[in-house]
Amino acid sequence: MDKVLSFHQGRLPLLISMPHAGLKLTPAVDEGLVDAARSLPDTDWHIPRLYDFAWELGASVVAAEYSRFVIDLNRPEDDQPLYVGATTGLYPATLFDGEPLFKEGKAPSAAERASYLERIWRPYHDTLREELLRLRDQFGYALLWDAHSIRSQIPHLFEGKLPDFNLGTFNGASCDARLAEQLQGVCAEAVDFSHVLNGRFKGGYITRHYGQPCDGIHAVQLELAQSTYMQECEPFAYCEQLAHQTQGVLRKLLETMLAWKPAA
C-alpha cells in the first residue's frame, strides 16, 4: 500500500502535525509541473528534522509524505478560501509567487484529484482526528501544534519581511487565551528573533477545524520563517548553526505547551 503519511504515537497530550513536509509526487503531477516548480520550492523544508526532539519530549507526530503540489492538507475539502487576498487552494494552481504551477493543459484531471482527496487528504485527517480524540480521552484535553515554515519574503503573499515566529490561534478561537499568552512570552524572551500572534498567518484549516477549546482540544499554528534555519533558495540547504538556535526556541515553546493545563 502506498505510504501517504508517517505517524508516531507519543506518551503526552501533544500532537505535532506537519502537513506540508512531503516531497512525493503522483505521476500526473510530476508530468505536469512547470520547470520552476520541479524543485518543489513551496515545501515546508526540513520540518521533521527541525522538530527531531519531539519524540524525546513525548509528543505524537504525524507528517505528510506527499507534496502540497498534489493536494494541500491544510485546506478544507470544499476548497473554501481561508485568507483574504492571494492564497493557494486545496489543489494548488500557482506557485507562491503567483506563477502557474502546471504546464498549459497538464494539470491533473478532476478524477485524479478526487483520488488524491480520498487516498491522501482523508487518511491524514483521519489520523489527526483519531489521535486527538485518543489524547483527549486519556488526558482530559489534547494539544495540537501545526508546524509550518515559509520563505521570509514572498511579495505576492505578503508585504515586507515576515516575522521569524508567526503564531496563529485563529484570532483566539482555537486555543485558551492563557496558553497563547504563555507562548507569546516564550517568543518575547527569544530576543534574537521577531514574532507576532495572529498576523498574516492566523492558522489554516487544521488549526481552525480541530482547535475547539470548548471540546477540550487546543490548537496553535506556527509559521516559521525559513531564514531562521535554512537556505531559502535552491538547494534549500539545512543550516545547522542557525537551526540549533531556532530549535532551542521551538523546544521551549513545546515544553511550555506541555506544562500548561486547562483550568479545572
PDB file of C-alpha atoms in Angstrom:
ATOM      1  CA  MET A   1       0.000   0.000   0.000  1.00  0.00           C
ATOM      2  CA  ASP A   2       1.254   3.498  -0.841  1.00  0.00           C
ATOM      3  CA  LYS A   3       2.574   5.294   2.245  1.00  0.00           C
ATOM      4  CA  VAL A   4       0.846   8.668   2.448  1.00  0.00           C
ATOM      5  CA  LEU A   5       1.929   9.694   5.951  1.00  0.00           C
ATOM      6  CA  SER A   6       4.223   8.812   8.822  1.00  0.00           C
ATOM      7  CA  PHE A   7       2.865   8.614  12.365  1.00  0.00           C
ATOM      8  CA  HIS A   8       4.488   8.227  15.765  1.00  0.00           C
ATOM      9  CA  GLN A   9       2.316   7.833  18.847  1.00  0.00           C
ATOM     10  CA  GLY A  10       3.690   9.615  21.907  1.00  0.00           C
ATOM     11  CA  ARG A  11       3.014   9.453  25.638  1.00  0.00           C
ATOM     12  CA  LEU A  12       1.875  13.027  26.423  1.00  0.00           C
ATOM     13  CA  PRO A  13      -1.202  15.058  25.327  1.00  0.00           C
ATOM     14  CA  LEU A  14       0.529  16.815  22.398  1.00  0.00           C
ATOM     15  CA  LEU A  15       0.197  16.041  18.679  1.00  0.00           C
ATOM     16  CA  ILE A  16       2.503  17.777  16.197  1.00  0.00           C
ATOM     17  CA  SER A  17       1.177  17.991  12.643  1.00  0.00           C
ATOM     18  CA  MET A  18       3.464  18.506   9.620  1.00  0.00           C
ATOM     19  CA  PRO A  19       1.121  18.724   6.609  1.00  0.00           C
ATOM     20  CA  HIS A  20       3.492  20.418   4.147  1.00  0.00           C
ATOM     21  CA  ALA A  21       6.718  18.479   4.700  1.00  0.00           C
ATOM     22  CA  GLY A  22       6.070  15.890   1.979  1.00  0.00           C
ATOM     23  CA  LEU A  23       8.115  15.547  -1.201  1.00  0.00           C
ATOM     24  CA  LYS A  24       6.400  12.730  -3.102  1.00  0.00           C
ATOM     25  CA  LEU A  25       4.531  13.424  -6.347  1.00  0.00           C
ATOM     26  CA  THR A  26       1.911  11.454  -8.227  1.00  0.00           C
ATOM     27  CA  PRO A  27       2.712  10.632 -11.890  1.00  0.00           C
ATOM     28  CA  ALA A  28       0.176  13.169 -13.171  1.00  0.00           C
ATOM     29  CA  VAL A  29       1.564  15.997 -11.026  1.00  0.00           C
ATOM     30  CA  ASP A  30       5.160  15.052 -11.800  1.00  0.00           C
ATOM     31  CA  GLU A  31       4.470  15.118 -15.528  1.00  0.00           C
ATOM     32  CA  GLY A  32       2.601  18.414 -15.479  1.00  0.00           C
ATOM     33  CA  LEU A  33       4.795  20.683 -13.341  1.00  0.00           C
ATOM     34  CA  VAL A  34       6.483  23.688 -14.925  1.00  0.00           C
ATOM     35  CA  ASP A  35      10.271  23.747 -14.727  1.00  0.00           C
ATOM     36  CA  ALA A  36      10.254  26.370 -11.953  1.00  0.00           C
ATOM     37  CA  ALA A  37       8.227  24.004  -9.751  1.00  0.00           C
ATOM     38  CA  ARG A  38      10.354  20.885 -10.167  1.00  0.00           C
ATOM     39  CA  SER A  39      12.499  21.731  -7.138  1.00  0.00           C
ATOM     40  CA  LEU A  40       9.299  21.936  -5.018  1.00  0.00           C
ATOM     41  CA  PRO A  41      10.117  25.469  -3.809  1.00  0.00           C
ATOM     42  CA  ASP A  42       6.980  25.934  -1.684  1.00  0.00           C
ATOM     43  CA  THR A  43       7.717  22.952   0.563  1.00  0.00           C
ATOM     44  CA  ASP A  44       7.949  23.351   4.346  1.00  0.00           C
ATOM     45  CA  TRP A  45      11.542  22.182   4.095  1.00  0.00           C
ATOM     46  CA  HIS A  46      13.250  20.064   6.788  1.00  0.00           C
ATOM     47  CA  ILE A  47      10.399  20.349   9.290  1.00  0.00           C
ATOM     48  CA  PRO A  48      10.758  16.739  10.586  1.00  0.00           C
ATOM     49  CA  ARG A  49      14.486  17.327  11.089  1.00  0.00           C
ATOM     50  CA  LEU A  50      13.904  20.658  12.811  1.00  0.00           C
ATOM     51  CA  TYR A  51      11.480  19.014  15.242  1.00  0.00           C
ATOM     52  CA  ASP A  52      13.526  15.849  15.747  1.00  0.00           C
ATOM     53  CA  PHE A  53      13.458  16.423  19.514  1.00  0.00           C
ATOM     54  CA  ALA A  54       9.667  15.984  19.629  1.00  0.00           C
ATOM     55  CA  TRP A  55       9.872  12.219  20.175  1.00  0.00           C
ATOM     56  CA  GLU A  56      12.103  12.817  23.213  1.00  0.00           C
ATOM     57  CA  LEU A  57       9.520  15.226  24.625  1.00  0.00           C
ATOM     58  CA  GLY A  58       6.852  12.533  24.344  1.00  0.00           C
ATOM     59  CA  ALA A  59       4.749  14.133  21.610  1.00  0.00           C
ATOM     60  CA  SER A  60       2.842  12.296  18.919  1.00  0.00           C
ATOM     61  CA  VAL A  61       3.878  13.311  15.392  1.00  0.00           C
ATOM     62  CA  VAL A  62       2.088  12.989  12.039  1.00  0.00           C
ATOM     63  CA  ALA A  63       3.838  14.099   8.839  1.00  0.00           C
ATOM     64  CA  ALA A  64       2.728  14.113   5.208  1.00  0.00           C
ATOM     65  CA  GLU A  65       4.617  12.122   2.587  1.00  0.00           C
ATOM     66  CA  TYR A  66       3.102  13.827  -0.479  1.00  0.00           C
ATOM     67  CA  SER A  67       3.892  17.349  -1.636  1.00  0.00           C
ATOM     68  CA  ARG A  68       1.365  20.132  -1.239  1.00  0.00           C
ATOM     69  CA  PHE A  69       1.571  20.404  -5.058  1.00  0.00           C
ATOM     70  CA  VAL A  70      -0.522  17.207  -5.144  1.00  0.00           C
ATOM     71  CA  ILE A  71      -3.070  18.263  -2.521  1.00  0.00           C
ATOM     72  CA  ASP A  72      -2.891  20.759   0.320  1.00  0.00           C
ATOM     73  CA  LEU A  73      -3.700  19.024   3.601  1.00  0.00           C
ATOM     74  CA  ASN A  74      -4.177  22.373   5.344  1.00  0.00           C
ATOM     75  CA  ARG A  75      -7.168  23.336   3.220  1.00  0.00           C
ATOM     76  CA  PRO A  76     -10.822  22.245   3.647  1.00  0.00           C
ATOM     77  CA  GLU A  77     -12.139  19.566   1.337  1.00  0.00           C
ATOM     78  CA  ASP A  78     -14.691  22.033  -0.095  1.00  0.00           C
ATOM     79  CA  ASP A  79     -11.747  24.318  -1.028  1.00  0.00           C
ATOM     80  CA  GLN A  80     -13.264  27.449   0.511  1.00  0.00           C
ATOM     81  CA  PRO A  81     -10.598  30.190   0.790  1.00  0.00           C
ATOM     82  CA  LEU A  82      -9.131  30.747   4.255  1.00  0.00           C
ATOM     83  CA  TYR A  83      -7.396  34.074   3.724  1.00  0.00           C
ATOM     84  CA  VAL A  84      -8.342  37.371   2.117  1.00  0.00           C
ATOM     85  CA  GLY A  85      -6.108  38.164  -0.860  1.00  0.00           C
ATOM     86  CA  ALA A  86      -3.623  35.927  -2.632  1.00  0.00           C
ATOM     87  CA  THR A  87      -3.519  32.356  -1.384  1.00  0.00           C
ATOM     88  CA  THR A  88      -3.401  28.770  -2.673  1.00  0.00           C
ATOM     89  CA  GLY A  89      -6.179  26.220  -2.649  1.00  0.00           C
ATOM     90  CA  LEU A  90      -6.801  22.550  -1.968  1.00  0.00           C
ATOM     91  CA  TYR A  91      -5.334  21.749  -5.394  1.00  0.00           C
ATOM     92  CA  PRO A  92      -2.725  24.471  -5.909  1.00  0.00           C
ATOM     93  CA  ALA A  93      -2.706  26.038  -9.369  1.00  0.00           C
ATOM     94  CA  THR A  94       0.067  28.567  -8.773  1.00  0.00           C
ATOM     95  CA  LEU A  95       3.402  28.836  -7.036  1.00  0.00           C
ATOM     96  CA  PHE A  96       3.675  31.194  -4.066  1.00  0.00           C
ATOM     97  CA  ASP A  97       4.977  33.891  -6.422  1.00  0.00           C
ATOM     98  CA  GLY A  98       1.739  33.702  -8.445  1.00  0.00           C
ATOM     99  CA  GLU A  99       3.182  31.911 -11.475  1.00  0.00           C
ATOM    100  CA  PRO A 100       1.302  28.878 -12.902  1.00  0.00           C
ATOM    101  CA  LEU A 101       2.208  25.572 -11.265  1.00  0.00           C
ATOM    102  CA  PHE A 102       1.359  23.370 -14.257  1.00  0.00           C
ATOM    103  CA  LYS A 103       2.104  23.495 -17.962  1.00  0.00           C
ATOM    104  CA  GLU A 104      -0.895  24.517 -20.022  1.00  0.00           C
ATOM    105  CA  GLY A 105      -3.395  21.656 -20.199  1.00  0.00           C
ATOM    106  CA  LYS A 106      -1.243  19.453 -17.936  1.00  0.00           C
ATOM    107  CA  ALA A 107      -2.952  19.854 -14.562  1.00  0.00           C
ATOM    108  CA  PRO A 108      -4.282  16.600 -13.047  1.00  0.00           C
ATOM    109  CA  SER A 109      -7.806  15.662 -14.067  1.00  0.00           C
ATOM    110  CA  ALA A 110     -10.826  16.009 -11.813  1.00  0.00           C
ATOM    111  CA  ALA A 111     -10.871  12.222 -11.344  1.00  0.00           C
ATOM    112  CA  GLU A 112      -7.211  12.172 -10.360  1.00  0.00           C
ATOM    113  CA  ARG A 113      -7.738  14.963  -7.881  1.00  0.00           C
ATOM    114  CA  ALA A 114     -10.750  13.194  -6.387  1.00  0.00           C
ATOM    115  CA  SER A 115      -8.489  10.200  -5.789  1.00  0.00           C
ATOM    116  CA  TYR A 116      -5.955  12.450  -4.029  1.00  0.00           C
ATOM    117  CA  LEU A 117      -8.699  13.608  -1.687  1.00  0.00           C
ATOM    118  CA  GLU A 118      -9.593  10.017  -0.788  1.00  0.00           C
ATOM    119  CA  ARG A 119      -6.113   8.482  -0.742  1.00  0.00           C
ATOM    120  CA  ILE A 120      -4.031  11.334   0.748  1.00  0.00           C
ATOM    121  CA  TRP A 121      -6.184  14.037   2.375  1.00  0.00           C
ATOM    122  CA  ARG A 122      -8.620  11.774   4.208  1.00  0.00           C
ATOM    123  CA  PRO A 123      -6.049   9.430   5.805  1.00  0.00           C
ATOM    124  CA  TYR A 124      -4.135  12.408   7.161  1.00  0.00           C
ATOM    125  CA  HIS A 125      -7.231  13.960   8.678  1.00  0.00           C
ATOM    126  CA  ASP A 126      -8.493  10.617   9.973  1.00  0.00           C
ATOM    127  CA  THR A 127      -5.164  10.232  11.777  1.00  0.00           C
ATOM    128  CA  LEU A 128      -5.354  13.759  13.203  1.00  0.00           C
ATOM    129  CA  ARG A 129      -8.900  13.306  14.440  1.00  0.00           C
ATOM    130  CA  GLU A 130      -8.393   9.848  15.918  1.00  0.00           C
ATOM    131  CA  GLU A 131      -5.198  10.785  17.752  1.00  0.00           C
ATOM    132  CA  LEU A 132      -6.649  13.994  19.155  1.00  0.00           C
ATOM    133  CA  LEU A 133      -9.673  12.094  20.437  1.00  0.00           C
ATOM    134  CA  ARG A 134      -7.418   9.416  21.941  1.00  0.00           C
ATOM    135  CA  LEU A 135      -5.348  12.054  23.730  1.00  0.00           C
ATOM    136  CA  ARG A 136      -8.429  13.863  24.977  1.00  0.00           C
ATOM    137  CA  ASP A 137      -9.932  10.625  26.273  1.00  0.00           C
ATOM    138  CA  GLN A 138      -6.704   9.726  28.063  1.00  0.00           C
ATOM    139  CA  PHE A 139      -5.708  13.118  29.492  1.00  0.00           C
ATOM    140  CA  GLY A 140      -8.961  15.070  29.549  1.00  0.00           C
ATOM    141  CA  TYR A 141      -7.665  17.518  26.920  1.00  0.00           C
ATOM    142  CA  ALA A 142      -5.490  17.467  23.808  1.00  0.00           C
ATOM    143  CA  LEU A 143      -2.940  19.886  22.352  1.00  0.00           C
ATOM    144  CA  LEU A 144      -2.285  20.314  18.635  1.00  0.00           C
ATOM    145  CA  TRP A 145       0.784  22.096  17.220  1.00  0.00           C
ATOM    146  CA  ASP A 146       0.577  22.618  13.464  1.00  0.00           C
ATOM    147  CA  ALA A 147       4.171  23.023  12.266  1.00  0.00           C
ATOM    148  CA  HIS A 148       4.858  25.067   9.136  1.00  0.00           C
ATOM    149  CA  SER A 149       7.584  27.143   7.539  1.00  0.00           C
ATOM    150  CA  ILE A 150       7.761  29.571   4.630  1.00  0.00           C
ATOM    151  CA  ARG A 151      10.204  31.869   2.876  1.00  0.00           C
ATOM    152  CA  SER A 152      10.599  35.088   4.812  1.00  0.00           C
ATOM    153  CA  GLN A 153       9.889  37.261   1.767  1.00  0.00           C
ATOM    154  CA  ILE A 154       7.143  36.482  -0.773  1.00  0.00           C
ATOM    155  CA  PRO A 155       5.782  39.774  -2.195  1.00  0.00           C
ATOM    156  CA  HIS A 156       2.836  38.026  -3.877  1.00  0.00           C
ATOM    157  CA  LEU A 157       1.537  36.809  -0.497  1.00  0.00           C
ATOM    158  CA  PHE A 158       2.596  39.484   1.991  1.00  0.00           C
ATOM    159  CA  GLU A 159       4.449  42.783   2.185  1.00  0.00           C
ATOM    160  CA  GLY A 160       7.975  43.126   3.521  1.00  0.00           C
ATOM    161  CA  LYS A 161       9.773  40.513   5.581  1.00  0.00           C
ATOM    162  CA  LEU A 162       7.799  38.055   7.678  1.00  0.00           C
ATOM    163  CA  PRO A 163       8.479  37.902  11.434  1.00  0.00           C
ATOM    164  CA  ASP A 164      10.554  34.878  12.440  1.00  0.00           C
ATOM    165  CA  PHE A 165       7.896  33.192  14.590  1.00  0.00           C
ATOM    166  CA  ASN A 166       4.284  33.600  13.405  1.00  0.00           C
ATOM    167  CA  LEU A 167       1.877  32.105  15.924  1.00  0.00           C
ATOM    168  CA  GLY A 168      -1.730  31.589  14.875  1.00  0.00           C
ATOM    169  CA  THR A 169      -4.754  30.821  17.031  1.00  0.00           C
ATOM    170  CA  PHE A 170      -7.471  31.934  14.595  1.00  0.00           C
ATOM    171  CA  ASN A 171      -7.778  35.239  16.475  1.00  0.00           C
ATOM    172  CA  GLY A 172      -8.058  33.425  19.798  1.00  0.00           C
ATOM    173  CA  ALA A 173     -10.694  30.891  18.781  1.00  0.00           C
ATOM    174  CA  SER A 174      -8.518  27.768  18.546  1.00  0.00           C
ATOM    175  CA  CYS A 175      -6.879  27.683  21.987  1.00  0.00           C
ATOM    176  CA  ASP A 176      -7.126  29.019  25.525  1.00  0.00           C
ATOM    177  CA  ALA A 177      -6.033  32.662  25.798  1.00  0.00           C
ATOM    178  CA  ARG A 178      -3.690  31.871  28.711  1.00  0.00           C
ATOM    179  CA  LEU A 179      -1.848  29.312  26.617  1.00  0.00           C
ATOM    180  CA  ALA A 180      -1.431  31.768  23.751  1.00  0.00           C
ATOM    181  CA  GLU A 181      -0.133  34.375  26.207  1.00  0.00           C
ATOM    182  CA  GLN A 182       2.458  31.959  27.590  1.00  0.00           C
ATOM    183  CA  LEU A 183       3.647  31.042  24.098  1.00  0.00           C
ATOM    184  CA  GLN A 184       3.964  34.717  23.228  1.00  0.00           C
ATOM    185  CA  GLY A 185       6.047  35.133  26.366  1.00  0.00           C
ATOM    186  CA  VAL A 186       8.485  32.459  25.182  1.00  0.00           C
ATOM    187  CA  CYS A 187       8.881  34.261  21.861  1.00  0.00           C
ATOM    188  CA  ALA A 188       9.375  37.603  23.599  1.00  0.00           C
ATOM    189  CA  GLU A 189      12.229  36.117  25.643  1.00  0.00           C
ATOM    190  CA  ALA A 190      13.943  34.955  22.447  1.00  0.00           C
ATOM    191  CA  VAL A 191      15.457  38.378  21.800  1.00  0.00           C
ATOM    192  CA  ASP A 192      17.317  37.309  18.658  1.00  0.00           C
ATOM    193  CA  PHE A 193      14.020  36.581  16.910  1.00  0.00           C
ATOM    194  CA  SER A 194      10.937  38.577  15.948  1.00  0.00           C
ATOM    195  CA  HIS A 195       7.420  37.242  16.457  1.00  0.00           C
ATOM    196  CA  VAL A 196       3.730  38.003  16.028  1.00  0.00           C
ATOM    197  CA  LEU A 197       0.443  36.452  17.127  1.00  0.00           C
ATOM    198  CA  ASN A 198      -2.355  36.248  14.532  1.00  0.00           C
ATOM    199  CA  GLY A 199      -0.585  38.354  11.957  1.00  0.00           C
ATOM    200  CA  ARG A 200      -0.614  37.355   8.279  1.00  0.00           C
ATOM    201  CA  PHE A 201      -0.919  33.685   9.298  1.00  0.00           C
ATOM    202  CA  LYS A 202      -3.725  33.109  11.782  1.00  0.00           C
ATOM    203  CA  GLY A 203      -3.906  29.346  11.335  1.00  0.00           C
ATOM    204  CA  GLY A 204      -5.071  27.294   8.395  1.00  0.00           C
ATOM    205  CA  TYR A 205      -7.772  24.666   8.154  1.00  0.00           C
ATOM    206  CA  ILE A 206      -6.130  22.271  10.600  1.00  0.00           C
ATOM    207  CA  THR A 207      -5.864  24.861  13.363  1.00  0.00           C
ATOM    208  CA  ARG A 208      -9.320  26.282  12.721  1.00  0.00           C
ATOM    209  CA  HIS A 209     -11.115  22.958  12.347  1.00  0.00           C
ATOM    210  CA  TYR A 210      -9.556  20.949  15.166  1.00  0.00           C
ATOM    211  CA  GLY A 211      -8.891  23.743  17.649  1.00  0.00           C
ATOM    212  CA  GLN A 212     -12.072  23.610  19.742  1.00  0.00           C
ATOM    213  CA  PRO A 213     -11.265  24.698  23.304  1.00  0.00           C
ATOM    214  CA  CYS A 214     -14.852  24.153  24.442  1.00  0.00           C
ATOM    215  CA  ASP A 215     -14.404  20.482  23.459  1.00  0.00           C
ATOM    216  CA  GLY A 216     -11.027  20.176  25.158  1.00  0.00           C
ATOM    217  CA  ILE A 217      -8.792  20.491  22.069  1.00  0.00           C
ATOM    218  CA  HIS A 218      -6.399  23.456  21.866  1.00  0.00           C
ATOM    219  CA  ALA A 219      -4.612  24.132  18.580  1.00  0.00           C
ATOM    220  CA  VAL A 220      -1.796  26.515  17.630  1.00  0.00           C
ATOM    221  CA  GLN A 221      -0.141  27.003  14.248  1.00  0.00           C
ATOM    222  CA  LEU A 222       3.454  28.139  13.898  1.00  0.00           C
ATOM    223  CA  GLU A 223       4.516  29.557  10.546  1.00  0.00           C
ATOM    224  CA  LEU A 224       8.285  29.784  10.906  1.00  0.00           C
ATOM    225  CA  ALA A 225      10.390  31.990   8.621  1.00  0.00           C
ATOM    226  CA  GLN A 226      12.775  29.672   6.803  1.00  0.00           C
ATOM    227  CA  SER A 227      15.570  32.213   7.161  1.00  0.00           C
ATOM    228  CA  THR A 228      15.816  31.074  10.805  1.00  0.00           C
ATOM    229  CA  TYR A 229      17.136  27.616   9.935  1.00  0.00           C
ATOM    230  CA  MET A 230      17.878  27.079   6.233  1.00  0.00           C
ATOM    231  CA  GLN A 231      18.910  28.497   2.897  1.00  0.00           C
ATOM    232  CA  GLU A 232      15.759  29.966   1.371  1.00  0.00           C
ATOM    233  CA  CYS A 233      16.799  29.412  -2.263  1.00  0.00           C
ATOM    234  CA  GLU A 234      17.961  26.280  -4.062  1.00  0.00           C
ATOM    235  CA  PRO A 235      19.312  23.876  -2.969  1.00  0.00           C
ATOM    236  CA  PHE A 236      17.276  24.731   0.183  1.00  0.00           C
ATOM    237  CA  ALA A 237      20.071  23.524   2.440  1.00  0.00           C
ATOM    238  CA  TYR A 238      19.601  22.999   6.168  1.00  0.00           C
ATOM    239  CA  CYS A 239      21.892  25.338   8.143  1.00  0.00           C
ATOM    240  CA  GLU A 240      22.911  23.536  11.312  1.00  0.00           C
ATOM    241  CA  GLN A 241      24.180  26.568  13.211  1.00  0.00           C
ATOM    242  CA  LEU A 242      21.055  28.618  12.513  1.00  0.00           C
ATOM    243  CA  ALA A 243      18.769  25.674  13.168  1.00  0.00           C
ATOM    244  CA  HIS A 244      20.334  24.876  16.537  1.00  0.00           C
ATOM    245  CA  GLN A 245      19.357  28.272  17.947  1.00  0.00           C
ATOM    246  CA  THR A 246      15.878  28.059  16.434  1.00  0.00           C
ATOM    247  CA  GLN A 247      15.374  24.565  17.840  1.00  0.00           C
ATOM    248  CA  GLY A 248      16.035  25.944  21.307  1.00  0.00           C
ATOM    249  CA  VAL A 249      13.062  28.279  20.969  1.00  0.00           C
ATOM    250  CA  LEU A 250      10.882  25.566  19.450  1.00  0.00           C
ATOM    251  CA  ARG A 251      11.698  23.219  22.308  1.00  0.00           C
ATOM    252  CA  LYS A 252      10.811  25.893  24.861  1.00  0.00           C
ATOM    253  CA  LEU A 253       7.511  26.578  23.070  1.00  0.00           C
ATOM    254  CA  LEU A 254       6.528  22.917  23.129  1.00  0.00           C
ATOM    255  CA  GLU A 255       7.695  22.448  26.722  1.00  0.00           C
ATOM    256  CA  THR A 256       5.562  25.457  27.683  1.00  0.00           C
ATOM    257  CA  MET A 257       2.606  23.955  25.869  1.00  0.00           C
ATOM    258  CA  LEU A 258       3.065  20.647  27.683  1.00  0.00           C
ATOM    259  CA  ALA A 259       3.409  22.361  31.066  1.00  0.00           C
ATOM    260  CA  TRP A 260       0.143  24.249  30.547  1.00  0.00           C
ATOM    261  CA  LYS A 261      -3.049  22.750  31.937  1.00  0.00           C
ATOM    262  CA  PRO A 262      -6.623  23.860  31.278  1.00  0.00           C
ATOM    263  CA  ALA A 263      -8.468  25.436  34.180  1.00  0.00           C
ATOM    264  CA  ALA A 264     -10.401  22.965  36.301  1.00  0.00           C
TER     265      ALA A 264
END
